[in-house]
PDB file of C-alpha atoms in Angstrom:
ATOM      1  CA  MET T   1     -14.305  16.055  -0.542  1.00 68.00           C
ATOM      2  CA  GLY T   2     -14.163  12.288  -1.068  1.00 87.00           C
ATOM      3  CA  GLU T   3     -11.630   9.906   0.517  1.00 89.00           C
ATOM      4  CA  LEU T   4      -9.729   9.666  -2.760  1.00 94.00           C
ATOM      5  CA  ASP T   5      -9.277  13.601  -2.903  1.00 94.00           C
ATOM      6  CA  GLN T   6      -8.316  13.591   0.732  1.00 94.00           C
ATOM      7  CA  ARG T   7      -5.549  10.996  -0.021  1.00 95.00           C
ATOM      8  CA  ILE T   8      -4.144  12.979  -2.769  1.00 97.00           C
ATOM      9  CA  ASP T   9      -4.340  16.172  -0.595  1.00 96.00           C
ATOM     10  CA  VAL T  10      -2.227  14.201   2.217  1.00 95.00           C
ATOM     11  CA  LEU T  11       0.198  12.820  -0.352  1.00 96.00           C
ATOM     12  CA  GLN T  12       0.955  16.284  -1.741  1.00 96.00           C
ATOM     13  CA  GLN T  13       0.967  18.072   1.693  1.00 95.00           C
ATOM     14  CA  SER T  14       3.477  15.454   3.089  1.00 93.00           C
ATOM     15  CA  GLY T  15       5.771  15.988   0.219  1.00 94.00           C
ATOM     16  CA  PHE T  16       5.273  12.623  -1.809  1.00 95.00           C
ATOM     17  CA  VAL T  17       4.190  14.582  -5.023  1.00 96.00           C
ATOM     18  CA  ASP T  18       4.466  18.065  -6.166  1.00 96.00           C
ATOM     19  CA  GLU T  19       2.019  19.817  -8.272  1.00 97.00           C
ATOM     20  CA  ILE T  20       2.891  17.992 -11.354  1.00 97.00           C
ATOM     21  CA  GLY T  21       2.866  14.680  -9.523  1.00 97.00           C
ATOM     22  CA  ARG T  22      -0.651  15.461  -8.156  1.00 97.00           C
ATOM     23  CA  GLU T  23      -1.748  16.155 -11.635  1.00 97.00           C
ATOM     24  CA  ASP T  24      -0.389  12.670 -12.548  1.00 97.00           C
ATOM     25  CA  LEU T  25      -2.286  11.126  -9.764  1.00 97.00           C
ATOM     26  CA  GLU T  26      -5.400  12.794 -11.052  1.00 97.00           C
ATOM     27  CA  LYS T  27      -4.912  11.552 -14.556  1.00 97.00           C
ATOM     28  CA  LEU T  28      -4.462   8.046 -13.171  1.00 97.00           C
ATOM     29  CA  VAL T  29      -7.651   8.232 -11.187  1.00 96.00           C
ATOM     30  CA  LYS T  30      -9.436   9.709 -14.417  1.00 96.00           C
ATOM     31  CA  VAL T  31      -8.263   6.659 -16.518  1.00 96.00           C
ATOM     32  CA  LEU T  32      -9.419   4.166 -14.293  1.00 95.00           C
ATOM     33  CA  THR T  33     -12.714   5.785 -13.212  1.00 94.00           C
ATOM     34  CA  GLN T  34     -13.808   7.467 -16.506  1.00 94.00           C
ATOM     35  CA  ASP T  35     -12.133   5.247 -19.214  1.00 94.00           C
ATOM     36  CA  TYR T  36     -12.538   1.905 -17.350  1.00 94.00           C
ATOM     37  CA  GLY T  37     -15.626   2.303 -14.981  1.00 92.00           C
ATOM     38  CA  PHE T  38     -13.780   1.677 -11.544  1.00 93.00           C
ATOM     39  CA  PRO T  39     -15.671   3.540  -8.914  1.00 91.00           C
ATOM     40  CA  HIS T  40     -13.881   6.315  -6.888  1.00 90.00           C
ATOM     41  CA  SER T  41     -14.690   4.226  -3.709  1.00 88.00           C
ATOM     42  CA  ASP T  42     -12.562   1.270  -4.911  1.00 88.00           C
ATOM     43  CA  GLU T  43     -10.066   0.779  -2.043  1.00 88.00           C
ATOM     44  CA  LEU T  44      -7.671  -0.729  -4.233  1.00 90.00           C
ATOM     45  CA  LEU T  45      -7.730   2.448  -6.418  1.00 93.00           C
ATOM     46  CA  GLY T  46      -6.582   4.509  -3.152  1.00 93.00           C
ATOM     47  CA  VAL T  47      -3.805   1.920  -2.752  1.00 92.00           C
ATOM     48  CA  LEU T  48      -2.550   2.349  -6.349  1.00 94.00           C
ATOM     49  CA  VAL T  49      -2.781   6.084  -6.108  1.00 96.00           C
ATOM     50  CA  THR T  50      -0.618   5.785  -2.904  1.00 95.00           C
ATOM     51  CA  HIS T  51       1.649   3.465  -4.461  1.00 93.00           C
ATOM     52  CA  VAL T  52       2.374   5.756  -7.515  1.00 95.00           C
ATOM     53  CA  ALA T  53       2.901   8.663  -5.198  1.00 96.00           C
ATOM     54  CA  ALA T  54       5.572   6.625  -3.372  1.00 93.00           C
ATOM     55  CA  ALA T  55       6.951   5.665  -6.600  1.00 93.00           C
ATOM     56  CA  LEU T  56       7.277   9.328  -7.689  1.00 95.00           C
ATOM     57  CA  LYS T  57       8.995  10.203  -4.509  1.00 93.00           C
ATOM     58  CA  ARG T  58      11.296   7.380  -4.747  1.00 91.00           C
ATOM     59  CA  GLN T  59      12.241   8.508  -8.279  1.00 90.00           C
ATOM     60  CA  ARG T  60      12.937  12.097  -7.107  1.00 91.00           C
ATOM     61  CA  ASP T  61      15.024  10.799  -4.174  1.00 91.00           C
ATOM     62  CA  GLY T  62      17.008   8.618  -6.507  1.00 90.00           C
ATOM     63  CA  GLU T  63      15.839   5.410  -4.685  1.00 86.00           C
ATOM     64  CA  VAL T  64      15.902   2.473  -6.896  1.00 83.00           C
ATOM     65  CA  ILE T  65      13.220  -0.180  -5.972  1.00 84.00           C
ATOM     66  CA  ASN T  66      14.004  -3.944  -6.212  1.00 85.00           C
ATOM     67  CA  PRO T  67      12.157  -5.462  -9.129  1.00 87.00           C
ATOM     68  CA  ILE T  68       8.793  -7.057  -8.192  1.00 88.00           C
ATOM     69  CA  GLU T  69       9.127 -10.774  -7.495  1.00 84.00           C
ATOM     70  CA  GLY T  70       9.056 -12.757 -10.653  1.00 86.00           C
ATOM     71  CA  ASP T  71       6.274 -15.067  -9.668  1.00 87.00           C
ATOM     72  CA  ILE T  72       3.957 -12.280  -8.698  1.00 89.00           C
ATOM     73  CA  LEU T  73       4.581 -10.525 -12.124  1.00 92.00           C
ATOM     74  CA  GLU T  74       4.047 -14.029 -13.763  1.00 93.00           C
ATOM     75  CA  ASP T  75       0.762 -14.612 -11.897  1.00 92.00           C
ATOM     76  CA  VAL T  76      -0.640 -11.266 -13.638  1.00 94.00           C
ATOM     77  CA  ILE T  77       0.985 -12.063 -17.129  1.00 95.00           C
ATOM     78  CA  SER T  78      -0.443 -15.582 -17.165  1.00 96.00           C
ATOM     79  CA  SER T  79      -3.893 -14.434 -16.019  1.00 95.00           C
ATOM     80  CA  LYS T  80      -6.838 -13.756 -18.141  1.00 94.00           C
ATOM     81  CA  VAL T  81      -6.936 -10.108 -16.949  1.00 94.00           C
ATOM     82  CA  TYR T  82      -3.303  -9.556 -18.425  1.00 96.00           C
ATOM     83  CA  PRO T  83      -4.385  -7.926 -21.800  1.00 96.00           C
ATOM     84  CA  GLU T  84      -6.833  -5.396 -20.064  1.00 95.00           C
ATOM     85  CA  ALA T  85      -4.284  -4.923 -17.205  1.00 96.00           C
ATOM     86  CA  ARG T  86      -1.488  -3.854 -19.780  1.00 97.00           C
ATOM     87  CA  GLU T  87      -3.716  -1.724 -21.596  1.00 97.00           C
ATOM     88  CA  ILE T  88      -4.632   0.131 -18.613  1.00 97.00           C
ATOM     89  CA  LYS T  89      -1.197   0.285 -17.210  1.00 97.00           C
ATOM     90  CA  ASP T  90       0.104   1.615 -20.681  1.00 97.00           C
ATOM     91  CA  LYS T  91      -2.685   4.221 -20.591  1.00 97.00           C
ATOM     92  CA  ILE T  92      -1.857   5.413 -17.156  1.00 97.00           C
ATOM     93  CA  VAL T  93       1.805   5.636 -18.095  1.00 97.00           C
ATOM     94  CA  ALA T  94       1.099   7.521 -21.148  1.00 97.00           C
ATOM     95  CA  SER T  95      -1.219  10.062 -19.440  1.00 97.00           C
ATOM     96  CA  MET T  96       1.434  10.973 -16.793  1.00 97.00           C
ATOM     97  CA  THR T  97       3.783  13.981 -17.171  1.00 97.00           C
ATOM     98  CA  ASN T  98       6.550  12.221 -15.053  1.00 96.00           C
ATOM     99  CA  GLN T  99       8.254   9.095 -16.359  1.00 93.00           C
ATOM    100  CA  LEU T 100       8.641   5.901 -14.361  1.00 92.00           C
ATOM    101  CA  SER T 101      11.279   3.195 -14.491  1.00 92.00           C
ATOM    102  CA  ARG T 102      10.154  -0.411 -16.127  1.00 92.00           C
ATOM    103  CA  ASP T 103      10.274  -1.965 -12.615  1.00 91.00           C
ATOM    104  CA  GLU T 104       7.968   0.843 -11.351  1.00 92.00           C
ATOM    105  CA  GLU T 105       5.577   0.129 -14.398  1.00 94.00           C
ATOM    106  CA  ASN T 106       5.602  -3.536 -13.381  1.00 94.00           C
ATOM    107  CA  PHE T 107       4.249  -2.570  -9.927  1.00 93.00           C
ATOM    108  CA  ILE T 108       1.609  -0.603 -11.447  1.00 95.00           C
ATOM    109  CA  LEU T 109       0.659  -3.531 -13.786  1.00 96.00           C
ATOM    110  CA  VAL T 110       0.507  -5.952 -10.903  1.00 94.00           C
ATOM    111  CA  HIS T 111      -1.762  -3.507  -8.758  1.00 93.00           C
ATOM    112  CA  VAL T 112      -4.058  -2.944 -11.978  1.00 95.00           C
ATOM    113  CA  GLY T 113      -4.232  -6.609 -12.355  1.00 95.00           C
ATOM    114  CA  GLY T 114      -5.205  -7.070  -8.709  1.00 91.00           C
ATOM    115  CA  MET T 115      -7.964  -4.450  -9.230  1.00 92.00           C
ATOM    116  CA  LEU T 116      -9.341  -6.240 -12.399  1.00 93.00           C
ATOM    117  CA  MET T 117      -9.461  -9.590 -10.374  1.00 91.00           C
ATOM    118  CA  ASN T 118     -11.288  -7.830  -7.327  1.00 85.00           C
ATOM    119  CA  PRO T 119     -14.787  -9.368  -7.183  1.00 80.00           C
ATOM    120  CA  ASP T 120     -16.284  -5.931  -5.621  1.00 79.00           C
ATOM    121  CA  ALA T 121     -14.709  -4.052  -8.670  1.00 77.00           C
ATOM    122  CA  ILE T 122     -15.981  -6.655 -11.198  1.00 79.00           C
ATOM    123  CA  LYS T 123     -19.549  -5.907  -9.843  1.00 78.00           C
ATOM    124  CA  ALA T 124     -19.150  -2.223  -9.730  1.00 76.00           C
ATOM    125  CA  ARG T 125     -17.870  -2.040 -13.464  1.00 76.00           C
ATOM    126  CA  LYS T 126     -20.856  -4.125 -14.362  1.00 72.00           C
ATOM    127  CA  GLY T 127     -22.906  -1.496 -12.759  1.00 69.00           C
ATOM    128  CA  ASP T 128     -24.117  -3.752  -9.989  1.00 53.00           C
ATOM    129  CA  VAL T 129     -22.775  -1.513  -7.259  1.00 46.00           C
ATOM    130  CA  GLN T 130     -22.498   2.280  -7.303  1.00 42.00           C
TER     131      GLN T 130
ATOM    132  CA  MET Z   1      -2.321  -4.356  22.438  1.00 95.00           C
ATOM    133  CA  ARG Z   2      -4.537  -2.970  19.763  1.00 97.00           C
ATOM    134  CA  ILE Z   3      -3.401  -3.526  16.159  1.00 98.00           C
ATOM    135  CA  ALA Z   4      -4.965  -1.899  13.315  1.00 98.00           C
ATOM    136  CA  VAL Z   5      -4.416  -3.642  10.004  1.00 97.00           C
ATOM    137  CA  GLY Z   6      -4.947  -2.519   6.490  1.00 95.00           C
ATOM    138  CA  GLY Z   7      -3.333  -2.534   3.106  1.00 92.00           C
ATOM    139  CA  LEU Z   8      -3.248  -5.184   0.543  1.00 91.00           C
ATOM    140  CA  ASN Z   9      -4.428  -8.661   1.542  1.00 91.00           C
ATOM    141  CA  ARG Z  10      -5.831  -7.226   4.788  1.00 93.00           C
ATOM    142  CA  ASN Z  11      -7.693 -10.407   5.490  1.00 94.00           C
ATOM    143  CA  GLU Z  12      -4.672 -12.464   5.327  1.00 96.00           C
ATOM    144  CA  MET Z  13      -2.845  -9.876   7.576  1.00 96.00           C
ATOM    145  CA  GLU Z  14      -5.636  -9.898  10.010  1.00 97.00           C
ATOM    146  CA  ALA Z  15      -5.450 -13.595  10.206  1.00 97.00           C
ATOM    147  CA  ALA Z  16      -1.707 -13.606  10.673  1.00 97.00           C
ATOM    148  CA  VAL Z  17      -1.936 -11.015  13.386  1.00 97.00           C
ATOM    149  CA  ARG Z  18      -4.659 -13.063  15.136  1.00 97.00           C
ATOM    150  CA  LYS Z  19      -2.592 -16.013  15.160  1.00 97.00           C
ATOM    151  CA  ALA Z  20       0.496 -14.440  16.311  1.00 97.00           C
ATOM    152  CA  ALA Z  21      -1.204 -12.386  18.910  1.00 96.00           C
ATOM    153  CA  PRO Z  22      -4.263 -14.286  20.224  1.00 96.00           C
ATOM    154  CA  ASP Z  23      -4.897 -11.748  22.925  1.00 94.00           C
ATOM    155  CA  ALA Z  24      -4.579  -8.520  20.881  1.00 96.00           C
ATOM    156  CA  GLU Z  25      -7.527  -6.565  19.690  1.00 97.00           C
ATOM    157  CA  VAL Z  26      -7.160  -6.563  15.763  1.00 97.00           C
ATOM    158  CA  ILE Z  27      -8.815  -3.843  14.046  1.00 97.00           C
ATOM    159  CA  PRO Z  28      -9.291  -4.318  10.135  1.00 97.00           C
ATOM    160  CA  THR Z  29      -9.339  -0.755   8.555  1.00 95.00           C
ATOM    161  CA  ASN Z  30      -7.535   1.095   5.728  1.00 94.00           C
ATOM    162  CA  ASP Z  31      -4.552   3.546   6.128  1.00 94.00           C
ATOM    163  CA  MET Z  32      -6.640   6.691   6.279  1.00 94.00           C
ATOM    164  CA  GLN Z  33      -8.674   5.307   9.064  1.00 95.00           C
ATOM    165  CA  GLY Z  34      -5.809   3.495  10.550  1.00 96.00           C
ATOM    166  CA  ALA Z  35      -4.074   6.910  11.010  1.00 96.00           C
ATOM    167  CA  SER Z  36      -7.120   8.272  12.446  1.00 96.00           C
ATOM    168  CA  LEU Z  37      -7.398   5.442  14.893  1.00 97.00           C
ATOM    169  CA  LEU Z  38      -3.501   5.907  16.050  1.00 97.00           C
ATOM    170  CA  LYS Z  39      -4.119   9.695  16.452  1.00 96.00           C
ATOM    171  CA  GLN Z  40      -7.219   9.218  18.515  1.00 97.00           C
ATOM    172  CA  GLY Z  41      -5.494   6.509  20.745  1.00 96.00           C
ATOM    173  CA  LYS Z  42      -7.841   3.824  19.685  1.00 97.00           C
ATOM    174  CA  ALA Z  43      -5.129   1.712  18.271  1.00 97.00           C
ATOM    175  CA  ASP Z  44      -1.588   1.284  19.515  1.00 97.00           C
ATOM    176  CA  TYR Z  45      -0.118  -0.089  16.156  1.00 98.00           C
ATOM    177  CA  TYR Z  46      -0.808  -0.177  12.445  1.00 97.00           C
ATOM    178  CA  PHE Z  47       0.435  -3.000  10.223  1.00 97.00           C
ATOM    179  CA  GLY Z  48       0.106  -2.662   6.422  1.00 96.00           C
ATOM    180  CA  ALA Z  49       1.186  -4.455   3.451  1.00 95.00           C
ATOM    181  CA  CYS Z  50       1.755  -3.844  -0.045  1.00 92.00           C
ATOM    182  CA  ASN Z  51       3.914  -5.100  -2.998  1.00 87.00           C
ATOM    183  CA  SER Z  52       6.933  -3.011  -2.283  1.00 85.00           C
ATOM    184  CA  GLY Z  53       6.557  -2.738   1.700  1.00 81.00           C
ATOM    185  CA  GLY Z  54       7.168   0.759   1.744  1.00 78.00           C
ATOM    186  CA  GLY Z  55       4.908   2.546  -0.783  1.00 83.00           C
ATOM    187  CA  ALA Z  56       1.243   2.058  -0.458  1.00 88.00           C
ATOM    188  CA  ALA Z  57       1.590   0.282   2.782  1.00 91.00           C
ATOM    189  CA  ILE Z  58       2.475   3.205   4.935  1.00 93.00           C
ATOM    190  CA  SER Z  59       2.841   6.543   2.644  1.00 93.00           C
ATOM    191  CA  ILE Z  60      -0.452   7.881   4.043  1.00 94.00           C
ATOM    192  CA  LEU Z  61       0.584   7.013   7.536  1.00 94.00           C
ATOM    193  CA  ILE Z  62       3.881   8.952   6.946  1.00 94.00           C
ATOM    194  CA  GLY Z  63       1.884  12.038   6.131  1.00 93.00           C
ATOM    195  CA  LEU Z  64      -0.677  11.693   8.851  1.00 94.00           C
ATOM    196  CA  VAL Z  65       1.341  10.466  11.827  1.00 94.00           C
ATOM    197  CA  GLY Z  66       4.847  11.399  11.066  1.00 94.00           C
ATOM    198  CA  TYR Z  67       7.814   9.672   9.340  1.00 91.00           C
ATOM    199  CA  SER Z  68       9.626   9.196  12.727  1.00 95.00           C
ATOM    200  CA  LYS Z  69       6.728   6.846  13.812  1.00 96.00           C
ATOM    201  CA  CYS Z  70       6.778   4.582  10.653  1.00 96.00           C
ATOM    202  CA  CYS Z  71       9.152   2.011   9.223  1.00 95.00           C
ATOM    203  CA  THR Z  72       9.275  -0.584   6.619  1.00 94.00           C
ATOM    204  CA  VAL Z  73      10.073  -3.912   8.274  1.00 95.00           C
ATOM    205  CA  CYS Z  74      10.403  -5.918   5.187  1.00 92.00           C
ATOM    206  CA  LYS Z  75      10.970  -4.560   1.707  1.00 88.00           C
ATOM    207  CA  ASN Z  76      10.591  -6.634  -1.483  1.00 86.00           C
ATOM    208  CA  GLY Z  77      13.539  -8.542  -2.377  1.00 84.00           C
ATOM    209  CA  SER Z  78      14.575  -8.973   1.182  1.00 88.00           C
ATOM    210  CA  THR Z  79      13.506 -11.236   4.137  1.00 92.00           C
ATOM    211  CA  PRO Z  80      12.338 -10.063   7.779  1.00 94.00           C
ATOM    212  CA  ASN Z  81      15.190  -9.543  10.252  1.00 95.00           C
ATOM    213  CA  GLN Z  82      14.416 -10.116  13.765  1.00 96.00           C
ATOM    214  CA  GLN Z  83      17.161  -7.849  15.134  1.00 96.00           C
ATOM    215  CA  GLU Z  84      16.272  -4.969  12.726  1.00 96.00           C
ATOM    216  CA  ILE Z  85      12.444  -5.306  13.783  1.00 97.00           C
ATOM    217  CA  GLU Z  86      13.464  -5.055  17.266  1.00 97.00           C
ATOM    218  CA  ASP Z  87      15.485  -2.151  16.751  1.00 97.00           C
ATOM    219  CA  PHE Z  88      12.558  -0.345  15.087  1.00 97.00           C
ATOM    220  CA  VAL Z  89      10.168  -1.190  17.955  1.00 97.00           C
ATOM    221  CA  LYS Z  90      12.846   0.107  20.494  1.00 97.00           C
ATOM    222  CA  GLN Z  91      13.022   3.448  18.525  1.00 96.00           C
ATOM    223  CA  GLY Z  92       9.282   3.619  19.152  1.00 96.00           C
ATOM    224  CA  LYS Z  93       7.979   2.939  15.626  1.00 97.00           C
ATOM    225  CA  ILE Z  94       4.188   2.324  15.637  1.00 97.00           C
ATOM    226  CA  VAL Z  95       3.517   2.103  11.874  1.00 97.00           C
ATOM    227  CA  PHE Z  96       4.930  -1.034  10.224  1.00 97.00           C
ATOM    228  CA  GLY Z  97       4.957  -1.452   6.418  1.00 95.00           C
ATOM    229  CA  MET Z  98       5.801  -5.020   4.936  1.00 96.00           C
ATOM    230  CA  THR Z  99       5.457  -6.880   1.738  1.00 94.00           C
ATOM    231  CA  VAL Z 100       2.474  -8.972   0.926  1.00 92.00           C
ATOM    232  CA  ASP Z 101       4.869 -11.913   0.325  1.00 90.00           C
ATOM    233  CA  SER Z 102       6.546 -11.568   3.454  1.00 93.00           C
ATOM    234  CA  LEU Z 103       3.624 -10.953   5.974  1.00 95.00           C
ATOM    235  CA  GLN Z 104       3.419 -14.528   7.134  1.00 96.00           C
ATOM    236  CA  LYS Z 105       7.134 -14.431   8.282  1.00 96.00           C
ATOM    237  CA  THR Z 106       7.264 -10.869   9.306  1.00 97.00           C
ATOM    238  CA  VAL Z 107       3.954 -10.714  11.567  1.00 97.00           C
ATOM    239  CA  PRO Z 108       5.262 -13.338  14.168  1.00 97.00           C
ATOM    240  CA  LEU Z 109       8.567 -11.455  14.604  1.00 97.00           C
ATOM    241  CA  LEU Z 110       6.889  -8.191  14.663  1.00 97.00           C
ATOM    242  CA  VAL Z 111       4.371  -9.283  17.390  1.00 97.00           C
ATOM    243  CA  ASP Z 112       7.302 -10.902  19.293  1.00 97.00           C
ATOM    244  CA  ALA Z 113       9.183  -7.644  19.365  1.00 97.00           C
ATOM    245  CA  LEU Z 114       6.144  -5.609  20.215  1.00 97.00           C
ATOM    246  CA  GLU Z 115       5.175  -7.898  23.190  1.00 96.00           C
ATOM    247  CA  LYS Z 116       8.819  -7.486  24.432  1.00 95.00           C
ATOM    248  CA  TYR Z 117       9.646  -3.864  23.665  1.00 94.00           C
ATOM    249  CA  GLY Z 118       6.541  -2.167  22.454  1.00 91.00           C
ATOM    250  CA  THR Z 119       5.218   1.128  23.855  1.00 82.00           C
ATOM    251  CA  ALA Z 120       1.674  -0.313  24.528  1.00 78.00           C
ATOM    252  CA  ASN Z 121       3.183  -2.770  27.190  1.00 67.00           C
TER     253      ASN Z 121
END
């Protein structure tokens, strides 16, 4: 079992996600790895999976998150990776059974933007690194 | 004092911890490995950062180390509060989440609190 699967197991066993939430996390992983070529070993993918699990728990608990800082969001929106980041974020959101708030979606957008700007992930997606 | 650091902007976190705690052993890692280091007694504390401060930074640690040992010392949209941080340390928290944005301000306060009240002293 890879670390990403272990991570999802821990998040389910500790109550961050239920069975449907787990499936949502697996769909997210599928979008990023199969559709967009990110390696399972991408550490930032693990961070995103963990973030979304926490977001699902927040939603279930009725906890509202403060919106992401405007300048952080603007950094991604004004970057050259924004069109792809938004496309990936939209695909992730559409794949999930659970619905997330706009503020939570913005956190996903920023995470995905960070993944697209990560030099290691860029190499891996080009096939330079397995 | 041995501090494992992980999460987003790990290099920045590592540098901030080294600056605030020159005598500490700083261990760059990730959340899964950080949890193992704490459970094996190979690290005293874990610092993690993410965009929200309480999600990706510490969720795995909550699962593996236990909620009672974990806290968010600075959530997004807020600023670090020295008294609140000291209270967390006095309660025996050993896993600390914070926002990437706040880590430069949060780490010195947290290190100071751990040096005064931490369980590793």
